[in-house]
Short mmCIF file of C-alpha atoms in Angstrom, two decimals:
data_model
loop_
_atom_site.label_atom_id
_atom_site.label_comp_id
_atom_site.label_asym_id
_atom_site.label_seq_id
_atom_site.Cartn_x
_atom_site.Cartn_y
_atom_site.Cartn_z
CA MET A 1 0.00 0.00 0.00
CA ARG A 2 1.29 3.43 -0.82
CA ALA A 3 1.42 5.90 2.01
CA VAL A 4 -0.29 9.24 1.60
CA ARG A 5 2.10 11.93 2.82
CA PRO A 6 0.49 15.25 1.95
CA HIS A 7 3.21 17.37 3.53
CA ARG A 8 5.75 16.04 1.03
CA ARG A 9 3.70 16.79 -2.05
CA PRO A 10 2.27 20.07 -3.24
CA GLY A 11 -1.48 20.50 -3.33
CA ARG A 12 -3.43 21.27 -6.45
CA ALA A 13 -4.45 24.78 -7.29
CA ALA A 14 -7.97 25.69 -6.26
CA ARG A 15 -10.42 27.02 -8.80
CA HIS A 16 -10.54 30.81 -8.52
CA ARG A 17 -14.01 32.13 -7.98
CA GLN A 18 -15.29 35.48 -6.74
CA PRO A 19 -17.56 34.93 -3.71
CA PRO A 20 -21.15 36.14 -3.87
CA ALA A 21 -21.86 39.66 -2.76
CA ALA A 22 -22.98 39.91 0.84
CA SER A 23 -26.58 41.00 1.18
CA SER A 24 -29.45 39.19 2.81
CA ARG A 25 -31.60 39.03 5.86
CA CYS A 26 -30.96 37.53 9.26
CA ASP A 27 -34.15 35.91 10.47
CA ALA A 28 -32.99 32.68 12.07
CA GLY A 29 -32.13 34.12 15.47
CA HIS A 30 -33.99 34.29 18.78
CA ALA A 31 -37.86 35.10 18.34
CA THR A 32 -0.16 24.24 16.99
CA ARG A 33 0.82 23.96 13.93
CA HIS A 34 0.33 25.23 10.45
CA HIS A 35 1.19 23.64 7.08
CA ARG A 36 1.53 25.79 3.98
CA ARG A 37 0.86 24.38 0.53
CA GLN A 38 1.92 25.68 -2.86
CA PRO A 39 -0.35 25.20 -5.89
CA ARG A 40 0.71 22.64 -8.42
CA ALA A 41 1.47 23.94 -11.89
CA GLY A 42 -0.47 22.62 -14.83
CA GLY A 43 1.37 19.90 -16.72
CA GLU A 44 -0.34 19.72 -20.16
CA ASP A 45 -0.16 21.85 -23.27
CA CYS A 46 -3.33 23.15 -24.92
CA ARG A 47 -3.51 20.44 -27.55
CA ALA A 48 -3.10 17.66 -25.00
CA ALA A 49 -5.74 19.26 -22.81
CA GLY A 50 -8.10 19.48 -25.78
CA ARG A 51 -7.59 15.84 -26.67
CA ARG A 52 -8.24 14.87 -23.06
CA ARG A 53 -11.44 16.91 -22.89
CA ARG A 54 -12.72 15.39 -26.14
CA ALA A 55 -11.97 11.92 -24.80
CA ASP A 56 -13.76 12.77 -21.57
CA ARG A 57 -16.84 13.87 -23.51
CA GLY A 58 -16.80 10.60 -25.42
CA ARG A 59 -16.59 8.61 -22.26
CA GLY A 60 -19.44 10.64 -20.82
CA ARG A 61 -21.71 9.31 -23.56
CA GLU A 62 -20.89 5.73 -22.73
CA ALA A 63 -22.59 3.60 -20.14
CA ALA A 64 -21.68 4.22 -16.51
CA ARG A 65 -18.50 2.51 -15.44
CA HIS A 66 -20.28 0.22 -13.00
CA ARG A 67 -23.29 -0.53 -15.21
CA LEU A 68 -23.83 -4.18 -15.96
CA PRO A 69 -24.70 -5.50 -19.43
CA GLY A 70 -28.42 -5.29 -20.03
CA VAL A 71 -29.09 -3.36 -16.81
CA SER A 72 -30.58 0.12 -16.95
CA VAL A 73 -29.43 2.52 -14.28
CA ARG A 74 -33.04 3.66 -14.10
CA ASP A 75 -33.39 0.60 -11.87
CA VAL A 76 -31.16 2.28 -9.29
CA GLY A 77 -32.99 5.57 -8.88
CA ALA A 78 -33.94 8.92 -10.26
CA ASP A 79 -30.51 10.52 -9.91
CA ALA A 80 -28.37 7.59 -10.93
CA ARG A 81 -26.98 8.01 -14.42
CA ARG A 82 -23.32 7.70 -13.50
CA PRO A 83 -21.68 7.59 -10.08
CA ARG A 84 -19.20 10.27 -9.17
CA CYS A 85 -15.80 8.77 -8.47
CA ARG A 86 -14.45 9.88 -5.12
CA PHE A 87 -10.67 9.69 -5.33
CA PRO A 88 -7.88 12.17 -6.08
CA CYS A 89 -7.38 11.11 -9.69
CA ARG A 90 -11.08 11.10 -10.55
CA THR A 91 -13.07 13.31 -8.22
CA VAL A 92 -15.36 15.83 -9.84
CA GLY A 93 -14.12 18.75 -7.79
CA ARG A 94 -10.45 18.04 -8.36
CA ALA A 95 -10.89 17.25 -12.03
CA ALA A 96 -12.53 20.64 -12.44
CA LEU A 97 -9.66 22.27 -10.60
CA CYS A 98 -7.10 20.55 -12.83
CA THR A 99 -8.95 21.66 -15.98
CA ALA A 100 -8.99 25.25 -14.73
CA ALA A 101 -5.27 25.14 -13.95
CA VAL A 102 -4.42 23.77 -17.42
CA THR A 103 -6.58 26.38 -19.17
CA VAL A 104 -5.03 29.28 -17.29
CA ALA A 105 -1.50 27.97 -17.83
CA CYS A 106 -2.07 27.61 -21.58
CA ALA A 107 -3.56 31.08 -21.91
CA ALA A 108 -0.64 32.63 -20.05
CA ALA A 109 1.96 30.78 -22.10
CA LEU A 110 0.43 31.36 -25.54
CA GLY A 111 -1.45 34.63 -25.07
CA CYS A 112 -4.53 32.90 -26.44
CA GLY A 113 -7.17 34.01 -23.95
CA ARG A 114 -8.25 36.47 -21.33
CA ALA A 115 -6.86 36.31 -17.83
CA GLY A 116 -8.80 34.13 -15.41
CA PRO A 117 -10.99 35.62 -12.68
CA PRO A 118 -9.23 37.00 -9.60
CA PRO A 119 -8.76 34.63 -6.68
CA PRO A 120 -11.67 34.52 -4.23
CA ARG A 121 -11.45 36.79 -1.21
CA PRO A 122 -11.17 34.57 1.87
CA HIS A 123 -13.95 34.94 4.37
CA PRO A 124 -14.69 33.56 7.86
CA ILE A 125 -15.88 29.98 8.26
CA ILE A 126 -17.99 28.74 11.18
CA ILE A 127 -18.76 25.04 11.70
CA VAL A 128 -21.38 23.92 14.22
CA ASP A 129 -20.92 20.18 14.71
CA VAL A 130 -23.57 18.50 16.88
CA ASP A 131 -22.41 14.99 17.72
CA THR A 132 -24.99 12.16 17.49
CA LEU A 133 -27.75 14.21 15.81
CA ARG A 134 -29.80 12.11 13.40
CA ALA A 135 -31.23 13.97 10.44
CA ASP A 136 -34.80 12.70 10.62
CA HIS A 137 -35.29 14.19 14.10
CA LEU A 138 -35.12 17.74 12.74
CA GLY A 139 -38.15 19.58 11.39
CA CYS A 140 -36.32 20.56 8.21
CA TYR A 141 -35.88 16.83 7.50
CA GLY A 142 -39.57 16.09 8.06
CA TYR A 143 -39.80 15.34 11.79
CA GLN A 144 -43.20 15.94 13.36
CA ARG A 145 -42.08 17.09 16.80
CA PRO A 146 -40.99 20.76 16.92
CA THR A 147 -37.42 19.95 17.91
CA SER A 148 -35.60 22.51 15.77
CA PRO A 149 -37.33 25.83 14.91
CA HIS A 150 -34.08 27.84 14.84
CA ILE A 151 -32.16 25.23 12.88
CA ASP A 152 -35.09 24.99 10.44
CA ALA A 153 -34.99 28.76 9.89
CA PHE A 154 -31.25 28.56 9.25
CA ALA A 155 -31.85 25.73 6.77
CA ARG A 156 -34.15 27.95 4.72
CA GLU A 157 -31.23 30.32 4.09
CA ALA A 158 -28.70 27.56 3.39
CA VAL A 159 -27.82 25.09 0.70
CA PHE A 160 -29.63 22.20 2.34
CA PHE A 161 -28.37 18.69 1.57
CA GLY A 162 -31.26 16.29 2.00
CA TRP A 163 -29.23 13.10 1.59
CA ALA A 164 -25.85 13.48 3.25
CA PHE A 165 -24.17 10.43 4.74
CA SER A 166 -21.51 9.99 7.38
CA GLN A 167 -18.40 7.91 6.81
CA ALA A 168 -18.82 5.92 10.04
CA PRO A 169 -21.32 5.27 12.86
CA ASN A 170 -19.08 6.41 15.72
CA THR A 171 -17.20 9.55 16.67
CA PRO A 172 -13.47 8.82 16.14
CA PRO A 173 -13.61 7.90 12.44
CA SER A 174 -16.56 10.10 11.50
CA GLN A 175 -15.25 13.33 13.04
CA THR A 176 -11.81 12.68 11.57
CA SER A 177 -13.31 12.22 8.11
CA ILE A 178 -15.14 15.56 8.44
CA LEU A 179 -11.92 17.39 9.34
CA THR A 180 -9.54 15.62 6.92
CA GLY A 181 -11.58 14.77 3.80
CA LEU A 182 -10.36 11.16 4.09
CA TYR A 183 -12.20 7.88 4.58
CA PRO A 184 -11.63 5.98 7.86
CA SER A 185 -9.70 3.21 6.12
CA THR A 186 -7.28 5.88 4.93
CA HIS A 187 -6.84 8.11 7.98
CA GLY A 188 -6.91 5.12 10.36
CA MET A 189 -8.67 6.78 13.30
CA VAL A 190 -10.97 3.88 14.16
CA PHE A 191 -10.31 2.34 17.59
CA ASP A 192 -9.73 3.58 21.13
CA GLU A 193 -6.00 4.29 20.97
CA ASP A 194 -5.77 5.35 17.33
CA ARG A 195 -4.35 8.77 16.60
CA VAL A 196 -4.60 10.91 13.47
CA PRO A 197 -1.19 10.52 11.78
CA ASP A 198 0.95 13.64 11.54
CA GLU A 199 1.12 13.15 7.76
CA VAL A 200 -2.59 13.84 7.45
CA VAL A 201 -3.41 17.50 6.78
CA THR A 202 -6.51 18.71 8.60
CA LEU A 203 -8.89 21.44 7.53
CA ALA A 204 -7.49 23.67 10.29
CA GLU A 205 -3.93 23.14 9.07
CA ALA A 206 -4.82 23.87 5.47
CA LEU A 207 -6.65 27.10 6.36
CA ALA A 208 -3.99 28.18 8.87
CA GLY A 209 -1.45 27.85 6.08
CA HIS A 210 -3.68 30.11 4.00
CA GLY A 211 -3.66 32.88 6.62
CA PHE A 212 -6.74 31.97 8.65
CA THR A 213 -6.94 32.26 12.42
CA THR A 214 -8.18 28.90 13.74
CA ALA A 215 -10.07 27.98 16.90
CA GLY A 216 -11.98 24.95 18.12
CA PHE A 217 -14.22 24.70 21.19
CA HIS A 218 -15.15 21.08 21.78
CA ASP A 219 -16.76 18.69 24.22
CA GLY A 220 -13.77 16.40 24.79
CA GLY A 221 -13.83 12.64 24.42
CA TYR A 222 -12.39 11.66 21.06
CA MET A 223 -12.13 15.32 20.10
CA ARG A 224 -9.31 15.79 22.62
CA GLU A 225 -5.96 16.94 21.27
CA VAL A 226 -4.27 13.70 22.33
CA PHE A 227 -6.00 11.96 19.39
CA GLY A 228 -4.48 14.38 16.87
CA ILE A 229 -7.76 15.76 15.60
CA GLY A 230 -6.87 19.24 16.89
CA GLN A 231 -3.90 19.61 14.54
CA GLY A 232 -3.81 23.11 13.09
CA PHE A 233 -6.01 24.84 15.67
CA ALA A 234 -4.23 27.77 17.33
CA THR A 235 -6.89 27.66 20.05
CA TYR A 236 -8.29 24.23 20.93
CA ASP A 237 -10.39 24.27 24.09
CA ASN A 238 -11.63 21.12 25.86
CA ASN A 239 -14.94 21.38 27.76
CA HIS A 240 -15.85 17.76 28.42
CA GLY A 241 -18.94 17.18 30.51
CA GLN A 242 -20.00 20.82 30.34
CA GLY A 243 -21.54 21.01 26.87
CA LEU A 244 -22.87 24.17 25.32
CA LYS A 245 -23.36 25.93 28.64
CA ALA A 246 -19.55 26.22 28.75
CA ILE A 247 -18.67 25.99 25.06
CA GLY A 248 -21.21 28.59 23.91
CA PRO A 249 -20.00 31.60 25.94
CA LYS A 250 -16.36 30.84 25.16
CA ALA A 251 -17.02 30.52 21.43
CA GLU A 252 -19.10 33.71 21.37
CA SER A 253 -16.40 35.63 23.24
CA TRP A 254 -13.77 34.40 20.79
CA LEU A 255 -16.03 35.34 17.90
CA ARG A 256 -16.38 38.92 19.12
CA GLU A 257 -12.60 39.23 19.44
CA HIS A 258 -11.89 37.91 15.94
CA ALA A 259 -14.97 39.06 14.01
CA ASP A 260 -12.93 41.25 11.65
CA GLU A 261 -10.47 38.50 10.73
CA ASN A 262 -10.55 35.57 8.36
CA PHE A 263 -11.00 32.62 10.65
CA LEU A 264 -12.12 29.04 11.08
CA LEU A 265 -14.26 28.49 14.17
CA LEU A 266 -15.31 24.94 15.08
CA ILE A 267 -17.98 24.39 17.75
CA HIS A 268 -18.50 20.74 18.75
CA THR A 269 -20.89 19.41 21.39
CA TYR A 270 -22.10 16.07 22.79
CA ASP A 271 -25.34 17.62 24.07
CA ALA A 272 -27.39 15.23 21.88
CA HIS A 273 -25.36 12.20 23.05
CA THR A 274 -26.11 9.80 25.91
CA PRO A 275 -26.91 10.17 28.71
CA TYR A 276 -30.23 11.54 27.50
CA ALA A 277 -30.52 14.20 30.19
CA PRO A 278 -31.54 17.61 28.83
CA PRO A 279 -31.86 20.42 31.38
CA PRO A 280 -35.31 21.71 32.41
CA PRO A 281 -37.67 22.50 30.75
CA PHE A 282 -36.37 20.42 27.86
CA ASP A 283 -36.52 17.20 29.90
CA THR A 284 -40.34 17.29 29.83
CA ILE A 285 -41.11 19.27 26.67
CA PHE A 286 -41.97 16.15 24.63
CA MET A 287 -43.35 13.92 27.39
CA ASP A 288 -47.05 14.47 26.65
CA GLY A 289 -48.57 11.13 25.68
CA VAL A 290 -45.35 9.20 26.37
CA PRO A 291 -45.98 6.10 28.54
CA ALA A 292 -44.18 5.85 31.85
CA PRO A 293 -40.87 3.99 31.68
CA THR A 294 -40.19 0.72 33.45
CA PRO A 295 -39.46 1.43 37.15
CA GLY A 296 -35.74 1.98 37.57
CA PHE A 297 -35.07 2.66 33.89
CA GLU A 298 -33.09 5.78 33.06
CA PRO A 299 -31.45 6.20 29.64
CA THR A 300 -28.00 6.76 31.09
CA THR A 301 -24.94 5.90 29.06
CA LYS A 302 -24.38 2.89 31.34
CA GLN A 303 -27.88 1.44 30.89
CA MET A 304 -28.01 2.09 27.15
CA ASN A 305 -24.55 0.61 26.74
CA GLU A 306 -25.61 -2.56 28.55
CA VAL A 307 -28.36 -3.03 25.97
CA ARG A 308 -25.98 -2.27 23.10
CA LEU A 309 -23.20 -4.60 24.26
CA SER A 310 -25.62 -7.43 25.04
CA LYS A 311 -26.05 -7.90 21.29
CA PHE A 312 -22.58 -9.46 21.26
CA THR A 313 -23.56 -12.09 23.84
CA ASN A 314 -25.85 -15.11 23.96
CA HIS A 315 -28.37 -13.12 25.99
CA PRO A 316 -29.21 -9.96 24.06
CA LEU A 317 -31.37 -7.39 25.83
CA THR A 318 -34.25 -5.51 24.27
CA LEU A 319 -35.89 -2.39 25.65
CA PRO A 320 -39.71 -2.51 25.91
CA PRO A 321 -41.56 0.02 23.71
CA ASN A 322 -42.38 2.34 26.63
CA ASP A 323 -38.69 2.67 27.53
CA VAL A 324 -37.77 3.34 23.90
CA ALA A 325 -40.43 6.07 23.69
CA TYR A 326 -39.22 7.60 26.95
CA ALA A 327 -35.58 7.61 25.83
CA MET A 328 -36.51 9.11 22.47
CA ALA A 329 -38.52 11.91 24.09
CA LEU A 330 -35.49 12.84 26.19
CA TYR A 331 -33.25 12.65 23.11
CA ASP A 332 -35.61 15.01 21.30
CA GLY A 333 -35.49 17.30 24.33
CA GLU A 334 -31.71 17.40 23.97
CA ILE A 335 -32.12 18.42 20.34
CA ARG A 336 -34.53 21.21 21.31
CA TYR A 337 -32.00 22.39 23.91
CA VAL A 338 -29.27 22.51 21.24
CA ASP A 339 -31.66 24.35 18.93
CA GLU A 340 -32.39 26.97 21.59
CA TRP A 341 -28.67 27.56 22.02
CA PHE A 342 -28.23 27.76 18.26
CA GLY A 343 -30.88 30.48 18.02
CA GLY A 344 -28.98 32.61 20.52
CA PHE A 345 -25.65 31.92 18.85
CA TRP A 346 -27.05 32.88 15.47
CA LYS A 347 -28.22 36.19 16.89
CA VAL A 348 -24.64 36.90 17.98
CA VAL A 349 -23.41 36.03 14.48
CA CYS A 350 -25.93 38.44 12.98
CA ASP A 351 -25.21 41.23 15.48
CA LEU A 352 -21.54 41.06 14.46
CA GLY A 353 -22.47 41.25 10.77
CA LEU A 354 -20.96 37.83 10.14
CA ASP A 355 -24.17 36.54 8.58
CA ARG A 356 -23.24 38.78 5.61
CA ARG A 357 -19.58 37.74 5.47
CA ALA A 358 -19.13 34.20 6.79
CA THR A 359 -19.82 30.74 5.43
CA VAL A 360 -21.63 28.82 8.18
CA VAL A 361 -21.90 25.02 8.26
CA PHE A 362 -24.29 22.99 10.40
CA LEU A 363 -23.84 19.21 10.48
CA SER A 364 -23.44 16.09 12.60
CA ASP A 365 -20.96 13.24 12.55
CA HIS A 366 -23.58 10.47 12.88
CA GLY A 367 -27.08 9.77 14.17
CA GLU A 368 -28.59 7.47 16.79
CA GLU A 369 -30.60 4.24 16.79
CA PHE A 370 -33.62 3.45 18.95
CA GLN A 371 -34.05 -0.26 18.17
CA GLU A 372 -35.23 0.33 14.61
CA HIS A 373 -32.78 -2.48 13.81
CA GLY A 374 -32.53 -4.22 17.14
CA SER A 375 -29.93 -2.07 18.85
CA VAL A 376 -29.44 1.31 20.48
CA MET A 377 -26.91 4.13 20.33
CA HIS A 378 -24.67 4.03 17.23
CA GLU A 379 -22.61 1.27 15.72
CA LYS A 380 -24.53 0.01 12.68
CA LEU A 381 -24.61 1.58 9.22
CA TYR A 382 -28.37 1.96 8.77
CA ALA A 383 -29.64 5.38 7.73
CA THR A 384 -30.83 6.12 11.27
CA VAL A 385 -27.13 6.37 12.12
CA THR A 386 -25.39 7.41 8.88
CA HIS A 387 -27.92 9.86 7.38
CA ILE A 388 -26.81 13.20 8.81
CA PRO A 389 -27.99 16.81 8.75
CA PHE A 390 -25.73 18.85 6.49
CA MET A 391 -26.26 22.46 5.41
CA ILE A 392 -23.95 25.23 4.21
CA ARG A 393 -25.06 28.85 4.37
CA LEU A 394 -23.14 31.18 2.07
CA PRO A 395 -22.55 34.84 3.04
CA GLY A 396 -25.83 36.72 3.01
CA GLY A 397 -27.84 33.51 2.67
CA ARG A 398 -27.48 33.71 -1.10
CA LEU A 399 -28.26 30.84 -3.45
CA ALA A 400 -30.23 28.96 -0.78
CA ARG A 401 -31.65 25.75 -2.21
CA ARG A 402 -32.37 22.12 -1.46
CA VAL A 403 -30.02 19.55 -2.96
CA ASP A 404 -31.28 15.97 -3.04
CA ALA A 405 -28.17 14.41 -4.54
CA VAL A 406 -26.29 11.96 -2.32
CA VAL A 407 -23.24 13.60 -0.73
CA GLU A 408 -20.96 12.65 2.16
CA SER A 409 -19.16 14.32 5.03
CA VAL A 410 -15.69 13.92 3.46
CA ASP A 411 -16.88 16.51 0.93
CA LEU A 412 -16.88 19.32 3.49
CA MET A 413 -13.13 19.97 3.61
CA PRO A 414 -12.54 20.30 -0.16
CA THR A 415 -15.67 22.46 -0.43
CA LEU A 416 -14.50 24.93 2.22
CA LEU A 417 -10.97 25.04 0.83
CA GLU A 418 -12.26 25.86 -2.65
CA LEU A 419 -14.50 28.60 -1.27
CA ALA A 420 -11.50 30.04 0.60
CA GLY A 421 -9.23 29.85 -2.44
CA ALA A 422 -6.89 27.50 -0.56
CA PRO A 423 -5.09 24.61 -2.30
CA LEU A 424 -6.23 21.06 -1.63
CA PRO A 425 -3.80 18.76 0.17
CA ALA A 426 -2.63 15.89 -2.00
CA GLY A 427 -4.52 12.65 -1.49
CA ILE A 428 -7.80 14.18 -0.30
CA GLN A 429 -10.71 11.85 -1.07
CA GLY A 430 -13.77 14.05 -0.74
CA SER A 431 -15.06 16.15 -3.63
CA SER A 432 -15.95 19.83 -3.65
CA LEU A 433 -19.65 20.63 -3.45
CA VAL A 434 -19.14 24.14 -4.83
CA PRO A 435 -21.10 23.27 -8.02
CA PHE A 436 -24.14 22.60 -5.82
CA LEU A 437 -23.57 25.82 -3.88
CA THR A 438 -23.38 27.98 -6.98
CA GLY A 439 -25.97 26.25 -9.13
CA ARG A 440 -23.46 24.93 -11.66
CA PRO A 441 -24.27 21.53 -13.14
CA ALA A 442 -22.68 18.69 -11.20
CA ALA A 443 -20.73 16.07 -13.13
CA GLY A 444 -23.12 13.20 -12.56
CA PRO A 445 -24.75 11.55 -9.55
CA HIS A 446 -22.84 10.88 -6.36
CA ALA A 447 -22.23 7.83 -4.21
CA ALA A 448 -21.48 7.89 -0.47
CA PHE A 449 -19.51 5.23 1.37
CA SER A 450 -19.57 4.30 5.06
CA GLU A 451 -17.61 1.76 7.06
CA SER A 452 -17.69 0.29 10.54
CA PRO A 453 -15.25 -1.94 12.43
CA PHE A 454 -18.20 -3.54 14.25
CA PHE A 455 -20.32 -6.54 13.25
CA GLY A 456 -17.72 -8.21 11.05
CA ARG A 457 -16.42 -5.06 9.36
CA SER A 458 -19.56 -3.64 7.81
CA ARG A 459 -19.59 -1.48 4.69
CA ALA A 460 -22.36 0.57 3.07
CA VAL A 461 -22.94 2.60 -0.07
CA ALA A 462 -25.73 5.08 -0.84
CA PHE A 463 -26.41 5.77 -4.51
CA GLY A 464 -29.49 7.15 -6.20
CA ASP A 465 -32.50 6.02 -4.18
CA HIS A 466 -30.80 3.03 -2.63
CA HIS A 467 -28.64 2.07 0.33
CA LEU A 468 -26.68 -1.20 0.41
CA LEU A 469 -25.23 -2.70 3.59
CA LEU A 470 -22.63 -5.47 3.43
CA ASN A 471 -21.18 -7.60 6.22
CA MET A 472 -17.63 -8.28 5.07
CA LYS A 473 -17.26 -11.31 7.35
CA THR A 474 -20.42 -13.21 6.42
CA GLY A 475 -21.14 -11.71 3.00
CA ALA A 476 -24.71 -10.91 4.06
CA THR A 477 -26.28 -7.99 2.19
CA GLU A 478 -29.27 -5.74 2.78
CA LEU A 479 -30.69 -3.34 0.20
CA TYR A 480 -33.19 -0.58 0.88
CA ASP A 481 -35.03 2.06 -1.12
CA VAL A 482 -33.96 4.63 1.45
CA ARG A 483 -35.92 7.57 0.05
CA ASN A 484 -39.24 5.75 0.19
CA ASP A 485 -38.36 3.57 3.18
CA PRO A 486 -36.20 5.89 5.32
CA LEU A 487 -36.29 3.63 8.40
CA GLU A 488 -35.16 0.73 6.18
CA GLN A 489 -37.73 -1.83 7.22
CA ASP A 490 -38.19 -3.54 3.82
CA ASP A 491 -35.09 -5.36 2.55
CA ILE A 492 -35.44 -5.54 -1.26
CA ALA A 493 -32.15 -7.33 -2.01
CA ALA A 494 -33.91 -10.51 -3.14
CA SER A 495 -36.34 -8.68 -5.43
CA LYS A 496 -33.84 -6.27 -7.04
CA PRO A 497 -30.83 -8.33 -8.17
CA PRO A 498 -29.77 -5.85 -10.91
CA VAL A 499 -29.69 -2.99 -8.41
CA LEU A 500 -27.89 -5.18 -5.90
CA GLU A 501 -25.17 -5.98 -8.45
CA ILE A 502 -24.65 -2.34 -9.38
CA MET A 503 -24.42 -1.27 -5.75
CA ALA A 504 -22.07 -4.14 -4.89
CA GLY A 505 -19.88 -3.16 -7.84
CA LEU A 506 -19.61 0.39 -6.54
CA LEU A 507 -18.66 -0.86 -3.10
CA HIS A 508 -16.07 -3.28 -4.47
CA SER A 509 -14.41 -0.58 -6.59
CA TRP A 510 -14.32 1.77 -3.61
CA GLU A 511 -12.74 -0.92 -1.43
CA GLU A 512 -9.97 -1.38 -3.99
CA GLU A 513 -9.32 2.34 -4.15
CA VAL A 514 -9.08 2.97 -0.41
CA ALA A 515 -6.89 -0.11 0.03
CA SER A 516 -4.20 1.67 -2.03
CA SER A 517 -4.56 4.99 -0.19
CA THR A 518 -3.88 4.12 3.44
CA VAL A 519 -1.57 6.42 5.39
CA ASP A 520 1.34 5.12 7.43
CA ARG A 521 -0.08 4.24 10.86
CA SER A 522 3.09 2.80 12.35
CA GLY A 523 3.48 5.64 14.86
CA GLU A 524 2.80 5.56 18.58
CA PRO A 525 -0.81 5.11 19.75
CA ALA A 526 -2.53 7.95 21.54
CA PRO A 527 -1.45 8.01 25.20
CA LEU A 528 -4.67 7.70 27.19
CA ASP A 529 -4.35 9.18 30.66
CA GLU A 530 -6.96 8.53 33.34
CA GLU A 531 -8.82 11.77 32.61
CA THR A 532 -9.20 10.85 28.94
CA LEU A 533 -10.28 7.30 29.80
CA GLU A 534 -12.90 8.63 32.21
CA GLN A 535 -14.31 10.92 29.53
CA LEU A 536 -14.55 7.99 27.12
CA ARG A 537 -16.26 5.86 29.80
CA GLN A 538 -18.86 8.57 30.36
CA LEU A 539 -19.58 8.56 26.62
CA GLY A 540 -19.81 4.76 26.52
CA TYR A 541 -16.81 4.20 24.26
CA VAL A 542 -14.71 2.22 26.75
CA GLN A 543 -15.67 0.07 29.74
#
């Protein structure tokens, strides 16, 4: 396997685009170390570039690469003409960047065209990352309980991705994928003592090298600096066990100090994680009509973990329906608590004028299961866990729209770097979503890939209307029409063999690609002191 060492190779030049003018409303409120990258020069002459583009157009008229003889991709879904390839040599975003670099280089060398547009003016970036927040428990994703009025208002001013998927069902790999643009099999942050390798360039490092001030305020656990995920943050503040009541004021104070700068601000919280214990009045806000729980039952991390871990024994435990309903009502109360905080935070953003100047991202790393598939918490790859909220609000709320194409969380880093005019680190596996943000045509439908070390190394792919789950140990497969069956109760693998073959082909090709892109993980494991271990115990990650 070849090692990906981004710091030894120059990144590719980002496409130069002028950001949209800042003008819109603000109605969603209340009522270390830095790596610098140099752009890679174009390496083709004009004639070679022309031949390549003509060949690309010819290939575009052919059948999709993974299409089987005699099988129409209409069988897969409405948006499934040709899957977007997700790797450095073939990603849509990076291919577009390479084409732009070649065109500009040819024009400069031969005097055969006008100068390209000026580089985009960097602007602040704010990321609100709510751990363990499943998409279908937000109003903007169709939930019936009023859990998220402020988030819903924000979504109306954002590019709203209706079908975004996480790379993993648990925090270490999923958060690392968000902040590196790499799949878990590549970055290697999977188990308790894994650490993000120094060779991996994080979003914070890439933006710091581009002149951004960087700060992260997080809720501890696997976000702690000891795991390497804080690389590149000049300020990286651990608030484990305190949640937004501590993180919020610190982040807002930092924001006021740095409002006139170009910055990256990350806000991460476990307030939607177990234990399901929202503060009053959010602990009772959704209890009307909910049956009383079994005497002695409280959805603490310890009790929920006992149910989860029992699935690996000969005596699996199952919560009765009244306990599931009780736990879910408290979980929804946690979401409403986060939403209330978000409304206040958004008011601060608006008061500082940053709603007109900043790109603001709202997302989660994974969701949560309430026995829809026999378990609780998060370790399986069903959509209840891997379908995540994902929205990007451009300065001024311009170009707000709903995007129903399948995307994935590894796409965030290349998207933000392109918007900032920063070069992409070599080896990045996500693809820029800027075409969706600006209304440009995307280069074909997307596929999203997820992986889990649990249950015999599970893998999943979402493409078009469908979601395939594969157990690598047993070979068992499950196929769902996830758009029409979002809780994935009707396995259609037996009745849709052509779709199953196409989806399995996508997954097999992806497996081959990531197998050749793994970074060197021969370094020392993360040193886990007692404080870190205690934080992980409280979150249910270690016993």
